Structure formats: structure tokens, C-alpha cells
Amino acid sequence: MDLKDDDLQSYGGESVASSRSLMPDDMLPSDKTMIPQRRNLKDPNHLYMPRWIRGDGKQREGWCGACRPGKWLSLKRSTYWYHKNFCHGITVMGTPSPRPTRTRALADDKGYEGFCGTCNKWIVLNGGKKSHTSWFRHAYKVCLQPCPRMASI
């Protein structure tokens, strides 16, 4: 497979672009099954589907171009699903998870809380690098699951 400059420019889908330092390891690996393949998506605005995949079977991986720098994640062990849902708040449907309707600082100024319009509760948004994951976990459990009342109808 010949990779063209425009392929390298769009590698990462969301533009990890001209990062040619990625090329030797990621674009031209010694293992031929790990050469990335561009996916043509029916909907180019779908945020969940990886634009690039590589590998076969248990080694199949999808590229997360939303990360800086981008990274490869396993498609067979739900690593990609977990990452997109809980790190970026992107659902399998390709849409963003609901965001807090309001935020406020905690009393000790060590973090924030987000208000959930679905359950009408304040959810702690932990301070630090992973602050978003607690909100996205909550959104997945409360906002994105079918309502128990509706499921019984």
C-alpha cells in the first residue's frame, strides 16, 4: 500500500496532521498486518468511528485522533469504546454525551461539580487530569440509558 502525502496529513482523522515523527512507527510498521487502513465513513461527522484501523483479530486497533497526541486502542477488548465514552464523552451513536447544565466550584476550591439536568443532582468533577471521566461515567449511567419506566411499557 502506498501512502500519499494527503493520507499522512489526515492520519489521525481529526488531524494529528504533519506529525511525520509518527510515520516510522505508526504508518510503516515492520508487521504488515499493523499498517493503518483509512476507513471511508458513511457519515464524516460521526465522532465515534475510528478514521484509521490496523491489525487483525484480537490485535485490531482504532486510532483516537481526538487525543493529543493520537493513540491506538484495542477494538476487541472494548478499550476503544471505554476511551471514547469516558475520556471524550462520545457515544457509540457518534454524538457527544450530555454536558452539565451548570458548574460550580467546590467549597475547598479543589475542584468542581456539574449539575445533571436528568437526575437534578450535583456530580463531583474531580480535579486533575481525569476530571472529565466522572461526569462522562455519570452521563452514561443516568442520561444515556433507557428510562426504567419506559422499558416496562
mmCIF file of C-alpha atoms in Angstrom:
data_model
loop_
_atom_site.group_PDB
_atom_site.id
_atom_site.type_symbol
_atom_site.label_atom_id
_atom_site.label_comp_id
_atom_site.label_asym_id
_atom_site.label_seq_id
_atom_site.Cartn_x
_atom_site.Cartn_y
_atom_site.Cartn_z
ATOM 1 C CA MET A 1 0.000 0.000 0.000
ATOM 2 C CA ASP A 2 1.408 3.367 -0.970
ATOM 3 C CA LEU A 3 0.689 6.167 1.443
ATOM 4 C CA LYS A 4 0.295 9.561 -0.141
ATOM 5 C CA ASP A 5 1.051 12.906 1.485
ATOM 6 C CA ASP A 6 -2.655 13.659 1.900
ATOM 7 C CA ASP A 7 -3.046 10.324 3.728
ATOM 8 C CA LEU A 8 -0.274 11.346 6.086
ATOM 9 C CA GLN A 9 -1.819 14.777 6.521
ATOM 10 C CA SER A 10 -5.156 13.296 7.553
ATOM 11 C CA TYR A 11 -3.661 10.463 9.608
ATOM 12 C CA GLY A 12 -5.499 10.666 12.870
ATOM 13 C CA GLY A 13 -8.706 11.677 11.223
ATOM 14 C CA GLU A 14 -9.026 14.666 13.449
ATOM 15 C CA SER A 15 -5.672 15.979 12.260
ATOM 16 C CA VAL A 16 -2.644 14.692 14.026
ATOM 17 C CA ALA A 17 -1.503 16.005 10.702
ATOM 18 C CA SER A 18 2.003 16.558 9.545
ATOM 19 C CA SER A 19 3.481 14.867 12.602
ATOM 20 C CA ARG A 20 5.970 12.975 10.496
ATOM 21 C CA SER A 21 7.639 11.700 13.649
ATOM 22 C CA LEU A 22 4.657 9.292 13.787
ATOM 23 C CA MET A 23 5.394 7.937 10.347
ATOM 24 C CA PRO A 24 8.148 5.355 11.018
ATOM 25 C CA ASP A 25 6.446 3.597 13.927
ATOM 26 C CA ASP A 26 2.783 4.068 13.163
ATOM 27 C CA MET A 27 2.485 4.334 9.394
ATOM 28 C CA LEU A 28 5.178 1.933 8.231
ATOM 29 C CA PRO A 29 5.448 -0.803 10.887
ATOM 30 C CA SER A 30 7.557 -3.913 10.312
ATOM 31 C CA ASP A 31 4.476 -6.086 10.948
ATOM 32 C CA LYS A 32 2.491 -5.755 7.714
ATOM 33 C CA THR A 33 -0.814 -6.533 9.473
ATOM 34 C CA MET A 34 -0.347 -3.357 11.522
ATOM 35 C CA ILE A 35 -0.251 -0.959 8.569
ATOM 36 C CA PRO A 36 -3.091 1.525 9.141
ATOM 37 C CA GLN A 37 -6.020 1.446 6.738
ATOM 38 C CA ARG A 38 -8.174 4.516 6.153
ATOM 39 C CA ARG A 39 -11.904 3.931 6.660
ATOM 40 C CA ASN A 40 -14.439 5.647 4.475
ATOM 41 C CA LEU A 41 -17.276 6.555 6.785
ATOM 42 C CA LYS A 42 -20.860 6.932 5.579
ATOM 43 C CA ASP A 43 -21.186 9.958 7.844
ATOM 44 C CA PRO A 44 -17.998 12.050 8.065
ATOM 45 C CA ASN A 45 -19.434 13.810 11.144
ATOM 46 C CA HIS A 46 -19.696 10.559 13.128
ATOM 47 C CA LEU A 47 -17.439 11.209 16.127
ATOM 48 C CA TYR A 48 -17.131 7.635 17.434
ATOM 49 C CA MET A 49 -15.937 5.567 14.473
ATOM 50 C CA PRO A 50 -12.159 5.480 14.051
ATOM 51 C CA ARG A 51 -10.939 7.012 10.791
ATOM 52 C CA TRP A 52 -7.993 4.613 10.801
ATOM 53 C CA ILE A 53 -7.796 0.963 11.835
ATOM 54 C CA ARG A 54 -4.972 -1.540 11.867
ATOM 55 C CA GLY A 55 -4.361 -5.154 12.781
ATOM 56 C CA ASP A 56 -6.471 -8.296 12.674
ATOM 57 C CA GLY A 57 -8.471 -10.295 15.201
ATOM 58 C CA LYS A 58 -7.510 -9.615 18.798
ATOM 59 C CA GLN A 59 -4.869 -7.145 17.640
ATOM 60 C CA ARG A 60 -7.340 -4.933 15.745
ATOM 61 C CA GLU A 61 -6.981 -1.305 16.844
ATOM 62 C CA GLY A 62 -8.687 2.008 16.160
ATOM 63 C CA TRP A 63 -6.976 5.402 16.133
ATOM 64 C CA CYS A 64 -8.204 8.093 18.509
ATOM 65 C CA GLY A 65 -7.348 11.346 16.780
ATOM 66 C CA ALA A 66 -9.140 13.351 19.485
ATOM 67 C CA CYS A 67 -6.186 12.667 21.807
ATOM 68 C CA ARG A 68 -3.081 14.808 21.574
ATOM 69 C CA PRO A 69 -1.010 13.081 20.510
ATOM 70 C CA GLY A 70 -3.319 10.500 18.956
ATOM 71 C CA LYS A 71 -3.198 6.891 20.098
ATOM 72 C CA TRP A 72 -4.133 3.361 19.079
ATOM 73 C CA LEU A 73 -6.697 1.491 21.196
ATOM 74 C CA SER A 74 -7.913 -2.097 21.044
ATOM 75 C CA LEU A 75 -11.233 -2.619 19.277
ATOM 76 C CA LYS A 76 -11.617 -6.201 20.502
ATOM 77 C CA ARG A 77 -11.269 -5.634 24.264
ATOM 78 C CA SER A 78 -13.597 -2.605 24.490
ATOM 79 C CA THR A 79 -10.644 -0.321 25.179
ATOM 80 C CA TYR A 80 -11.624 1.958 22.301
ATOM 81 C CA TRP A 81 -15.289 2.028 23.441
ATOM 82 C CA TYR A 82 -14.329 2.783 27.056
ATOM 83 C CA HIS A 83 -11.884 5.505 25.994
ATOM 84 C CA LYS A 84 -14.274 7.309 23.631
ATOM 85 C CA ASN A 85 -17.176 7.115 26.127
ATOM 86 C CA PHE A 86 -15.403 8.031 29.344
ATOM 87 C CA CYS A 87 -12.439 10.153 28.238
ATOM 88 C CA HIS A 88 -14.070 12.108 25.406
ATOM 89 C CA GLY A 89 -17.784 11.692 26.132
ATOM 90 C CA ILE A 90 -18.556 10.326 22.656
ATOM 91 C CA THR A 91 -21.305 7.708 22.406
ATOM 92 C CA VAL A 92 -21.391 4.762 20.012
ATOM 93 C CA MET A 93 -24.066 6.679 18.103
ATOM 94 C CA GLY A 94 -21.350 9.215 17.280
ATOM 95 C CA THR A 95 -22.838 12.024 19.340
ATOM 96 C CA PRO A 96 -21.444 13.812 22.393
ATOM 97 C CA SER A 97 -22.731 12.848 25.846
ATOM 98 C CA PRO A 98 -24.904 15.434 27.578
ATOM 99 C CA ARG A 99 -22.840 18.047 29.413
ATOM 100 C CA PRO A 100 -23.577 19.554 32.839
ATOM 101 C CA THR A 101 -26.216 22.262 32.660
ATOM 102 C CA ARG A 102 -24.264 24.302 35.235
ATOM 103 C CA THR A 103 -20.959 24.062 37.070
ATOM 104 C CA ARG A 104 -19.737 25.411 40.373
ATOM 105 C CA ALA A 105 -16.524 25.363 42.382
ATOM 106 C CA LEU A 106 -16.313 23.099 45.418
ATOM 107 C CA ALA A 107 -16.150 24.845 48.791
ATOM 108 C CA ASP A 108 -12.466 23.922 49.233
ATOM 109 C CA ASP A 109 -11.598 25.223 45.730
ATOM 110 C CA LYS A 110 -10.087 21.820 44.894
ATOM 111 C CA GLY A 111 -12.423 21.001 42.055
ATOM 112 C CA TYR A 112 -15.843 21.497 40.532
ATOM 113 C CA GLU A 113 -19.298 19.996 40.426
ATOM 114 C CA GLY A 114 -21.562 19.727 37.426
ATOM 115 C CA PHE A 115 -25.352 19.811 37.628
ATOM 116 C CA CYS A 116 -27.160 16.960 35.885
ATOM 117 C CA GLY A 117 -30.434 18.075 34.352
ATOM 118 C CA THR A 118 -31.617 14.454 34.126
ATOM 119 C CA CYS A 119 -31.349 13.454 37.795
ATOM 120 C CA ASN A 120 -31.212 17.006 39.227
ATOM 121 C CA LYS A 121 -28.074 16.265 41.275
ATOM 122 C CA TRP A 122 -24.641 17.839 41.534
ATOM 123 C CA ILE A 123 -21.903 15.456 40.376
ATOM 124 C CA VAL A 124 -18.328 15.953 41.567
ATOM 125 C CA LEU A 125 -15.960 16.654 38.712
ATOM 126 C CA ASN A 126 -12.678 15.522 40.233
ATOM 127 C CA GLY A 127 -9.802 17.930 39.890
ATOM 128 C CA GLY A 128 -6.737 16.970 37.926
ATOM 129 C CA LYS A 129 -6.042 15.363 34.584
ATOM 130 C CA LYS A 130 -9.010 12.950 34.597
ATOM 131 C CA SER A 131 -11.629 15.456 35.745
ATOM 132 C CA HIS A 132 -13.992 14.686 32.881
ATOM 133 C CA THR A 133 -14.276 10.929 33.406
ATOM 134 C CA SER A 134 -16.556 11.085 36.461
ATOM 135 C CA TRP A 135 -19.040 13.252 34.560
ATOM 136 C CA PHE A 136 -18.991 11.043 31.473
ATOM 137 C CA ARG A 137 -19.476 7.917 33.617
ATOM 138 C CA HIS A 138 -22.479 9.575 35.262
ATOM 139 C CA ALA A 139 -23.877 10.701 31.907
ATOM 140 C CA TYR A 140 -23.542 7.160 30.564
ATOM 141 C CA LYS A 141 -25.333 5.611 33.555
ATOM 142 C CA VAL A 142 -28.065 8.198 34.076
ATOM 143 C CA CYS A 143 -28.566 10.213 30.912
ATOM 144 C CA LEU A 144 -27.893 7.677 28.167
ATOM 145 C CA GLN A 145 -29.533 4.517 29.493
ATOM 146 C CA PRO A 146 -33.205 3.843 28.722
ATOM 147 C CA CYS A 147 -35.528 5.056 31.452
ATOM 148 C CA PRO A 148 -36.693 2.042 33.565
ATOM 149 C CA ARG A 149 -40.285 3.318 33.419
ATOM 150 C CA MET A 150 -40.192 3.425 29.619
ATOM 151 C CA ALA A 151 -38.617 -0.024 29.313
ATOM 152 C CA SER A 152 -41.582 -1.618 31.080
ATOM 153 C CA ILE A 153 -44.179 -0.002 28.796
#
